[in-house]
mmCIF file with all atom_site columns, C-alpha atoms in Angstrom:
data_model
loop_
_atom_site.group_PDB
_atom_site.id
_atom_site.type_symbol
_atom_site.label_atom_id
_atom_site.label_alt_id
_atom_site.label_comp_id
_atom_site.label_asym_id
_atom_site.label_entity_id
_atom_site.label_seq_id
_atom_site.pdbx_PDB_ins_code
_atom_site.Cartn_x
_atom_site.Cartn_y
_atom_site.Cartn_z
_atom_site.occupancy
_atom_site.B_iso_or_equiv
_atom_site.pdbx_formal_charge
_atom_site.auth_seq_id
_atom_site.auth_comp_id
_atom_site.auth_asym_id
_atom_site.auth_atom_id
_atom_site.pdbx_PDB_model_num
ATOM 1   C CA . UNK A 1 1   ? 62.627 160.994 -125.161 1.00 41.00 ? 1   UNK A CA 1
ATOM 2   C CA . UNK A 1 2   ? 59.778 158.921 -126.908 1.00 48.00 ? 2   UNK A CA 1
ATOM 3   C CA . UNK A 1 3   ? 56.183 160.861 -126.247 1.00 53.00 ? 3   UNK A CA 1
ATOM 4   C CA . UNK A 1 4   ? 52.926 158.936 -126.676 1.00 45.00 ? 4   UNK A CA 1
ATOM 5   C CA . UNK A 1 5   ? 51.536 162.168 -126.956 1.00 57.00 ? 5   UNK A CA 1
ATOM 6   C CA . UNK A 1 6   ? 53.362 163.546 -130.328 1.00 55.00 ? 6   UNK A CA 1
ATOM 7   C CA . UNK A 1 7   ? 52.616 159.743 -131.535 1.00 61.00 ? 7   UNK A CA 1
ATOM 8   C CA . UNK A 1 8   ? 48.918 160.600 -130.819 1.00 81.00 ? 8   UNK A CA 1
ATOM 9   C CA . UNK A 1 9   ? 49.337 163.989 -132.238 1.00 80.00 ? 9   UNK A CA 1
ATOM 10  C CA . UNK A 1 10  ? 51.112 162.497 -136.080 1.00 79.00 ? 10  UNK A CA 1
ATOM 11  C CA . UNK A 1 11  ? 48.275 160.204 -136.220 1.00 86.00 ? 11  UNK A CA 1
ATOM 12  C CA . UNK A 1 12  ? 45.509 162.784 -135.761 1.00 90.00 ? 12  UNK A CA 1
ATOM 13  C CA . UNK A 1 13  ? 47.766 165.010 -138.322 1.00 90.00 ? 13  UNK A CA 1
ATOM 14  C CA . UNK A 1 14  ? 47.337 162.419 -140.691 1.00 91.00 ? 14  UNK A CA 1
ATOM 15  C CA . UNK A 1 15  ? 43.542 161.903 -140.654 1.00 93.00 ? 15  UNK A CA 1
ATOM 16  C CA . UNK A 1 16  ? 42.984 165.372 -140.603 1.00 94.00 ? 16  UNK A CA 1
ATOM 17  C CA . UNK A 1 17  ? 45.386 165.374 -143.933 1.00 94.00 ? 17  UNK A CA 1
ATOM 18  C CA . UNK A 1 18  ? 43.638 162.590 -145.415 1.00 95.00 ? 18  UNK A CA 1
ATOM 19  C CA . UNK A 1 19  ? 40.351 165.000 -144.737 1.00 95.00 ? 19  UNK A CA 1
ATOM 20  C CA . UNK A 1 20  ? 42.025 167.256 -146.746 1.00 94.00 ? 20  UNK A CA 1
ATOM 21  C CA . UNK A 1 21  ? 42.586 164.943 -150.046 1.00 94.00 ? 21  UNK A CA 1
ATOM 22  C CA . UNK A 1 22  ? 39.394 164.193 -149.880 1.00 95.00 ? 22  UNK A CA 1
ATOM 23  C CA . UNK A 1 23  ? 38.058 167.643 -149.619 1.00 95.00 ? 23  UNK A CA 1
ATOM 24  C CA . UNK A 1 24  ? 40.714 168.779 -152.495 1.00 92.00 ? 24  UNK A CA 1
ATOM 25  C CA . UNK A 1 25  ? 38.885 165.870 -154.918 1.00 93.00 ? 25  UNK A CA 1
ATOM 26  C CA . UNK A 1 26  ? 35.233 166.418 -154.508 1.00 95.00 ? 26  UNK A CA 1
ATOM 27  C CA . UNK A 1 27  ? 36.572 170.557 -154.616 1.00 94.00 ? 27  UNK A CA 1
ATOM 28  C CA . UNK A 1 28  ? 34.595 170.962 -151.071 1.00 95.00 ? 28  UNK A CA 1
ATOM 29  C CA . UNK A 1 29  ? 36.179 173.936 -149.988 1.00 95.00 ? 29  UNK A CA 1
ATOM 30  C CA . UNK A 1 30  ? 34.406 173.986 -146.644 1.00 96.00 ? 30  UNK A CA 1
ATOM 31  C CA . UNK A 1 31  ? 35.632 170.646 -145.862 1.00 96.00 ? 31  UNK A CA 1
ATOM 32  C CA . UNK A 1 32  ? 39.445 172.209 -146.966 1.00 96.00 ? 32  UNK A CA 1
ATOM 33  C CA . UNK A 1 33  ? 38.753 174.756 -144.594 1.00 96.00 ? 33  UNK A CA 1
ATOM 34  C CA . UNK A 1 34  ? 37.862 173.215 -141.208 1.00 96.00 ? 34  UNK A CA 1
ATOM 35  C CA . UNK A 1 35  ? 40.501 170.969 -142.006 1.00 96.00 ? 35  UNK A CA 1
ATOM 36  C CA . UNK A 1 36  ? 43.024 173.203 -142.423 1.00 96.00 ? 36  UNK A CA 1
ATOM 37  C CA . UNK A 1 37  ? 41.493 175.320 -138.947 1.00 96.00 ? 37  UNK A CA 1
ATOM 38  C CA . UNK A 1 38  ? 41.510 171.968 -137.284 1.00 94.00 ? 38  UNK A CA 1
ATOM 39  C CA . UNK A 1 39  ? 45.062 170.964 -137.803 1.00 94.00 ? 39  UNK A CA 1
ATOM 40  C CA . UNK A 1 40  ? 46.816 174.271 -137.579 1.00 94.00 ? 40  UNK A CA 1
ATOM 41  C CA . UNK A 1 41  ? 46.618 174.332 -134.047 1.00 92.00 ? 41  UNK A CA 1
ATOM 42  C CA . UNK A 1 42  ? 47.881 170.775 -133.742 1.00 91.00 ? 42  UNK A CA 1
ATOM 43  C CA . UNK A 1 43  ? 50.949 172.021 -136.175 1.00 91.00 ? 43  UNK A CA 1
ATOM 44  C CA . UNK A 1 44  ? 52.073 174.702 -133.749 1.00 90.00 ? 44  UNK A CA 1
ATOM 45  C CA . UNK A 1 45  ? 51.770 172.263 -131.080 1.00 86.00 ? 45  UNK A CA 1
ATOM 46  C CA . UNK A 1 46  ? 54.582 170.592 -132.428 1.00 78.00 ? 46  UNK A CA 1
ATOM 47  C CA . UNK A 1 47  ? 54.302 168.306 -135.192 1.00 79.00 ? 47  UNK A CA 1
ATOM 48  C CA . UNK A 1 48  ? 57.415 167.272 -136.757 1.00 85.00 ? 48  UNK A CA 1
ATOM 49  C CA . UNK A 1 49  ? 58.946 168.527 -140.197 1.00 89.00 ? 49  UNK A CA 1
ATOM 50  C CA . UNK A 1 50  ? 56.772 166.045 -142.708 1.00 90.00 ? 50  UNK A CA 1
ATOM 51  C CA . UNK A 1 51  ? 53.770 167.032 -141.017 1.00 90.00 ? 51  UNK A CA 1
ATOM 52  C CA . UNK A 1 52  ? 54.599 170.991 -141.326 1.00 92.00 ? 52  UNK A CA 1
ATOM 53  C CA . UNK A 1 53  ? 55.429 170.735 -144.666 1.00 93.00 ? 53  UNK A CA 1
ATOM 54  C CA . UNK A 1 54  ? 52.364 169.001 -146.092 1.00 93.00 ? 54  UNK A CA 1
ATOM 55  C CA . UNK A 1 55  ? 50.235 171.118 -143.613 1.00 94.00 ? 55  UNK A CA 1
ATOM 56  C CA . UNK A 1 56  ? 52.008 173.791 -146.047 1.00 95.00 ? 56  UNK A CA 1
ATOM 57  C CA . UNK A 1 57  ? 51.045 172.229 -149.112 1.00 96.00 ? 57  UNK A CA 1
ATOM 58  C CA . UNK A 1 58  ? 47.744 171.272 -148.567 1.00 95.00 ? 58  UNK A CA 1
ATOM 59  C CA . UNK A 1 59  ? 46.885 174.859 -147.417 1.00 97.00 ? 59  UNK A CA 1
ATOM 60  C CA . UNK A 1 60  ? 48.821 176.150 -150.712 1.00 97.00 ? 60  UNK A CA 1
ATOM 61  C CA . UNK A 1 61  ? 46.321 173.896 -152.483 1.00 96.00 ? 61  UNK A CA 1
ATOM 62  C CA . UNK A 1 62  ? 43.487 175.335 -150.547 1.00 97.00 ? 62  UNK A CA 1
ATOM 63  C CA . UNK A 1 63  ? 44.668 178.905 -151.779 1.00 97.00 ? 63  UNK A CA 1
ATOM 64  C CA . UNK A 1 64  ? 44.766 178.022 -155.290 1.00 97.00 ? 64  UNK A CA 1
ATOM 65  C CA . UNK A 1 65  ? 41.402 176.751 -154.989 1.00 96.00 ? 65  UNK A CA 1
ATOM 66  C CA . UNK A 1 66  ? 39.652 179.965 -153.656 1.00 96.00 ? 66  UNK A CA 1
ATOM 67  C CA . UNK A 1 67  ? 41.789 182.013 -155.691 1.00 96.00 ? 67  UNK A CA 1
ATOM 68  C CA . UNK A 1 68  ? 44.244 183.336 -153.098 1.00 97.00 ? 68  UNK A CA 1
ATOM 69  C CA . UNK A 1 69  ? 47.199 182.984 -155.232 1.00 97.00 ? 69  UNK A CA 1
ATOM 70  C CA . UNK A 1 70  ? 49.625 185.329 -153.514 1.00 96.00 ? 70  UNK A CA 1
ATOM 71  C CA . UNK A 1 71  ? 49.496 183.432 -150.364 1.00 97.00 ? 71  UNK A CA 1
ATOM 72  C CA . UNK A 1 72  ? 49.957 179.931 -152.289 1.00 98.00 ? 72  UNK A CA 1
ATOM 73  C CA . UNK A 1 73  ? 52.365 181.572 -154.005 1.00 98.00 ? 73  UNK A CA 1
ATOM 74  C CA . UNK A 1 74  ? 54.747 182.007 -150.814 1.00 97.00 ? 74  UNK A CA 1
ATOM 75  C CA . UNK A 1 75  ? 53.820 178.804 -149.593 1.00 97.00 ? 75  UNK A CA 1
ATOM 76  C CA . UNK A 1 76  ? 54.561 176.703 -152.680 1.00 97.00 ? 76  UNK A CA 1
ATOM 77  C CA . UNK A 1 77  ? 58.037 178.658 -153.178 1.00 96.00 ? 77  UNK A CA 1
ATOM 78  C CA . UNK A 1 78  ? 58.991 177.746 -149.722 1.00 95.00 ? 78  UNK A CA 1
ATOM 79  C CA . UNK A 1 79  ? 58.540 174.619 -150.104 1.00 94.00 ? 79  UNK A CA 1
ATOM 80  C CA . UNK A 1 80  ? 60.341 173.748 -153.043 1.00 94.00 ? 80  UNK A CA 1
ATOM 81  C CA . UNK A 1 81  ? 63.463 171.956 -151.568 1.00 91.00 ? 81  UNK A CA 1
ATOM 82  C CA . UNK A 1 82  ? 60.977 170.483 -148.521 1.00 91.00 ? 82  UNK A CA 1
ATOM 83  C CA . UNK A 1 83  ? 58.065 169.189 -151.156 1.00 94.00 ? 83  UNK A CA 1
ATOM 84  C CA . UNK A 1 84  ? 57.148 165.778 -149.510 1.00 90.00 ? 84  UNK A CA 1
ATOM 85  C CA . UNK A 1 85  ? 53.160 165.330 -150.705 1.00 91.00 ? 85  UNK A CA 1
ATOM 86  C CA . UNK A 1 86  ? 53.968 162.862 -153.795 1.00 92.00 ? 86  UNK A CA 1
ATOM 87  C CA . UNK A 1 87  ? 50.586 161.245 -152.720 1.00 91.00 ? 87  UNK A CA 1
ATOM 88  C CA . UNK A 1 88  ? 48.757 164.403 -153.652 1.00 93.00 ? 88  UNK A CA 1
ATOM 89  C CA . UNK A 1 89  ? 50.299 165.259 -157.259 1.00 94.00 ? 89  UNK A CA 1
ATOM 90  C CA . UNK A 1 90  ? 53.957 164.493 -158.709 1.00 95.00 ? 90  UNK A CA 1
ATOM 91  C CA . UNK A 1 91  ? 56.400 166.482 -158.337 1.00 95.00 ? 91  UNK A CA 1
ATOM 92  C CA . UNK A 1 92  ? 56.612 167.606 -162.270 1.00 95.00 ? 92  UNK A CA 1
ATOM 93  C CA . UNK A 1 93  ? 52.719 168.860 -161.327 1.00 95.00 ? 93  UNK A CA 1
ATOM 94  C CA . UNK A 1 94  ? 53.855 170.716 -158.413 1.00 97.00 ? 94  UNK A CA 1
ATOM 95  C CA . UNK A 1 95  ? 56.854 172.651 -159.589 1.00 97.00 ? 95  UNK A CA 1
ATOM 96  C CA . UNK A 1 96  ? 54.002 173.540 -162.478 1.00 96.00 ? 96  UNK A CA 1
ATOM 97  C CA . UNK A 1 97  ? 51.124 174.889 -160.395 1.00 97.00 ? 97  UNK A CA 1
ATOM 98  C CA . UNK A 1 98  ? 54.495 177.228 -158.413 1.00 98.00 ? 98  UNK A CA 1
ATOM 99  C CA . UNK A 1 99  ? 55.571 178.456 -162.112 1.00 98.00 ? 99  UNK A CA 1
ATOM 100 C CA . UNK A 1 100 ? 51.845 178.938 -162.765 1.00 96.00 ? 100 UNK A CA 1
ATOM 101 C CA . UNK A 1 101 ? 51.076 180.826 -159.816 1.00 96.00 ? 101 UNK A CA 1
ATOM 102 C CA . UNK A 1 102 ? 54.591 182.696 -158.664 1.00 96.00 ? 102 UNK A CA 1
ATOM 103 C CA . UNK A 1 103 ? 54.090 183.915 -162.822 1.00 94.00 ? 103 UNK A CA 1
ATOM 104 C CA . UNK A 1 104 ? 50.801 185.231 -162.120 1.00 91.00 ? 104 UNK A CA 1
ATOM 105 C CA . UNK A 1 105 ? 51.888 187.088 -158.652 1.00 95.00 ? 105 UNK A CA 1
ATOM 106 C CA . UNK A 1 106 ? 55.289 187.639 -158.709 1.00 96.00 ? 106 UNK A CA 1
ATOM 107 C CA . UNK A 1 107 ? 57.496 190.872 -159.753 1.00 95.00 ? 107 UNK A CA 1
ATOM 108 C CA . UNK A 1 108 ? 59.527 190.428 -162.679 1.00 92.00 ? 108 UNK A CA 1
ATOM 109 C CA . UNK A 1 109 ? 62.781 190.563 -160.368 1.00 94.00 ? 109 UNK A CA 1
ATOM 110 C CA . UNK A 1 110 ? 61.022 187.967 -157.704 1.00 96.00 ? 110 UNK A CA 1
ATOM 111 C CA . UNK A 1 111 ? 60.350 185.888 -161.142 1.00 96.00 ? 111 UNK A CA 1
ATOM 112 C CA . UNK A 1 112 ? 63.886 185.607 -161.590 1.00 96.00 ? 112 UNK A CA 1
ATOM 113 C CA . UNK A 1 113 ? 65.207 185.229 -158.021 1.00 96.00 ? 113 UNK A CA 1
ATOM 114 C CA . UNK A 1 114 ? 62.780 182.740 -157.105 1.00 96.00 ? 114 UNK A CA 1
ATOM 115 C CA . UNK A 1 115 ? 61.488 180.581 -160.068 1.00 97.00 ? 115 UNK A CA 1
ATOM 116 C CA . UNK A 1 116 ? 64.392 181.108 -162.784 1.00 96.00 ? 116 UNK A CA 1
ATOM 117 C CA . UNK A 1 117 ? 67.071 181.007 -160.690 1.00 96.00 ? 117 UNK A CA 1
ATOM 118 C CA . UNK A 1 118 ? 65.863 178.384 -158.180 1.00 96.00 ? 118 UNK A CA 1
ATOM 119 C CA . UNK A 1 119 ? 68.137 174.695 -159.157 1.00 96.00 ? 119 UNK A CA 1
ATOM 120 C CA . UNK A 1 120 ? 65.171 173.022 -157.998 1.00 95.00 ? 120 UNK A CA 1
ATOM 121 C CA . UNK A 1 121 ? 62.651 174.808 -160.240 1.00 96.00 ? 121 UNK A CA 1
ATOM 122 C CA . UNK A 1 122 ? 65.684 174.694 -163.287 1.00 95.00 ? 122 UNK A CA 1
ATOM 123 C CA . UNK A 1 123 ? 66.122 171.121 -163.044 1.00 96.00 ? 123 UNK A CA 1
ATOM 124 C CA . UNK A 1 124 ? 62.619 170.456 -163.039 1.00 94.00 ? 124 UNK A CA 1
ATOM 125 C CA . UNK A 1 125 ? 62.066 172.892 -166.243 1.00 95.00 ? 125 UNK A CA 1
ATOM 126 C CA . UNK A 1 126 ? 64.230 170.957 -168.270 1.00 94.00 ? 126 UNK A CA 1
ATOM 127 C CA . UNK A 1 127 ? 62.096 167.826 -168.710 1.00 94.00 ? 127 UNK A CA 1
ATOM 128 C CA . UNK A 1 128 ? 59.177 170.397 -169.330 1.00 95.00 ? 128 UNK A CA 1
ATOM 129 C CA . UNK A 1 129 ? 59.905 172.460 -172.096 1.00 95.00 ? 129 UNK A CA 1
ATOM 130 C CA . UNK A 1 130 ? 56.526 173.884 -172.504 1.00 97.00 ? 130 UNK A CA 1
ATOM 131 C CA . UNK A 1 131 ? 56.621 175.403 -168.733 1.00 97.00 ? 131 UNK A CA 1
ATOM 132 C CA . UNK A 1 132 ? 60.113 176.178 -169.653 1.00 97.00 ? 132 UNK A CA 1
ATOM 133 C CA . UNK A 1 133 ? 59.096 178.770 -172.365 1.00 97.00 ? 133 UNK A CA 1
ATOM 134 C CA . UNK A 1 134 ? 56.154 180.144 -170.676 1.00 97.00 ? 134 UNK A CA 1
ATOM 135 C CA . UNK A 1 135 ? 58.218 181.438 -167.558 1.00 97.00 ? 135 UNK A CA 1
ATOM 136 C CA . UNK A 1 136 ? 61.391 182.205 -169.420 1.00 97.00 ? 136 UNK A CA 1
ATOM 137 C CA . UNK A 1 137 ? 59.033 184.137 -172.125 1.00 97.00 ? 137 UNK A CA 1
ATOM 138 C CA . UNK A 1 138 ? 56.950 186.177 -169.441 1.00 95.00 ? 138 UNK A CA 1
ATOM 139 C CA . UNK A 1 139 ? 60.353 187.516 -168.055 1.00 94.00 ? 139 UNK A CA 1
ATOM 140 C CA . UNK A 1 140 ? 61.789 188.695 -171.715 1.00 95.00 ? 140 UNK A CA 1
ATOM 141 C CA . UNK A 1 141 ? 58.701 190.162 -172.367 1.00 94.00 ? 141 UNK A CA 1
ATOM 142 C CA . UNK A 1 142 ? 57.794 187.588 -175.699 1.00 96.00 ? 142 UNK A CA 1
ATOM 143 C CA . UNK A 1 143 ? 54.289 188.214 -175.186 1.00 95.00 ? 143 UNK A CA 1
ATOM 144 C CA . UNK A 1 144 ? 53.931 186.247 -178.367 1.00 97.00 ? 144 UNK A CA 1
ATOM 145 C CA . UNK A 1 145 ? 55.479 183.033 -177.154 1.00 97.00 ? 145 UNK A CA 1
ATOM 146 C CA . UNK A 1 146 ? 54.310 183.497 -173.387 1.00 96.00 ? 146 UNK A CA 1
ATOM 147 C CA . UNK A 1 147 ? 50.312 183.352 -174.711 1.00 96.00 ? 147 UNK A CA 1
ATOM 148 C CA . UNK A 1 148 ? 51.282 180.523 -177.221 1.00 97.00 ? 148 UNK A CA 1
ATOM 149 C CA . UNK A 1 149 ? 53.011 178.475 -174.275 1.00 97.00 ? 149 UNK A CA 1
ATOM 150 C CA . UNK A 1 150 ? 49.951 179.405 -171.797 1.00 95.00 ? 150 UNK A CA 1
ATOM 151 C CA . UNK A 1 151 ? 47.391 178.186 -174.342 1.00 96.00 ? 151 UNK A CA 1
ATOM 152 C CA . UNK A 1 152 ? 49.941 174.679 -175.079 1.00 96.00 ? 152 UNK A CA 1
ATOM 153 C CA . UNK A 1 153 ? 49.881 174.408 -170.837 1.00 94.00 ? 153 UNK A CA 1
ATOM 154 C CA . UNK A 1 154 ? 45.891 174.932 -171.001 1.00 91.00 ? 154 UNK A CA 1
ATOM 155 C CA . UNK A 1 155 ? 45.259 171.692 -173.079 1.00 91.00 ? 155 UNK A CA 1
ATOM 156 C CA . UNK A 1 156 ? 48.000 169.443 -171.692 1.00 78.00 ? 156 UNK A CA 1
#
């Protein structure tokens, strides 16, 4: 059955995610933050799949930002197959801030399990070579090659 109420509840998701993007450009972290407090409640409430999944994203993104990277790490892997925020970044961009950040947290045997051996992650690699190399050279231990790649991803 059709409810006004979860009608009500998708359009007050989306303002409070447009809060968000707007927060995430000028870097206003507070703004991020009582966004994110403001619309988790409305997320349990039940909002529908979409609306989980860039509630997800956007508080990945807020993780990065203050440096929590092992949290946005588990929230970017999960939502790999689910990613649905192209009006945020690309896709290309996002599968590159979860290499960047699984590489940085993750255990060499959670590096391969969830970034190498992900299809998403590999199909995505092989239109970035660059990324490609970095994550494939931090788990064979070519230190070398892994700074070289890191310092190529810096300026690009």
């Amino acid at each position: 059955m059709f409810s006004l109420d979860l009608v009500f509840l998708g359009c007050k998701l989306e303002n409070i995610f447009k809060r968000m993007r707007l927060g995430l450009f000028f870097m206003d972290l507070d703004l991020m933050q009582r966004s994110l407090q403001q619309a988790e409640p409305l997320v349990e409430l039940g909002a529908d799949w979409q609306s989980r999944n860039c509630f997800n994203f956007n508080k990945a993104l807020h993780c990065i930002a203050i440096r929590n990277f092992d949290t946005a790490t588990d929230l970017l892997v999960s939502a790999i197959a689910t990613f649905v925020c192209t009006e945020i970044m690309a896709y290309a961009d996002f599968i590159k801030y979860t290499v960047l950040c699984g590489a940085l947290i993750l255990k060499r045997g959670d590096v391969k399990k969830l970034l190498i051996d992900n299809p998403e992650i590999q199909q995505a690699l092989h239109y970035n070579s660059t990324l490609r190399e970095y994550l494939f050279s931090l788990h064979e231990c070519e230190y070398r090659l892994f700074y070289q790649r890191l310092a190529d991803i810096e300026v690009k």
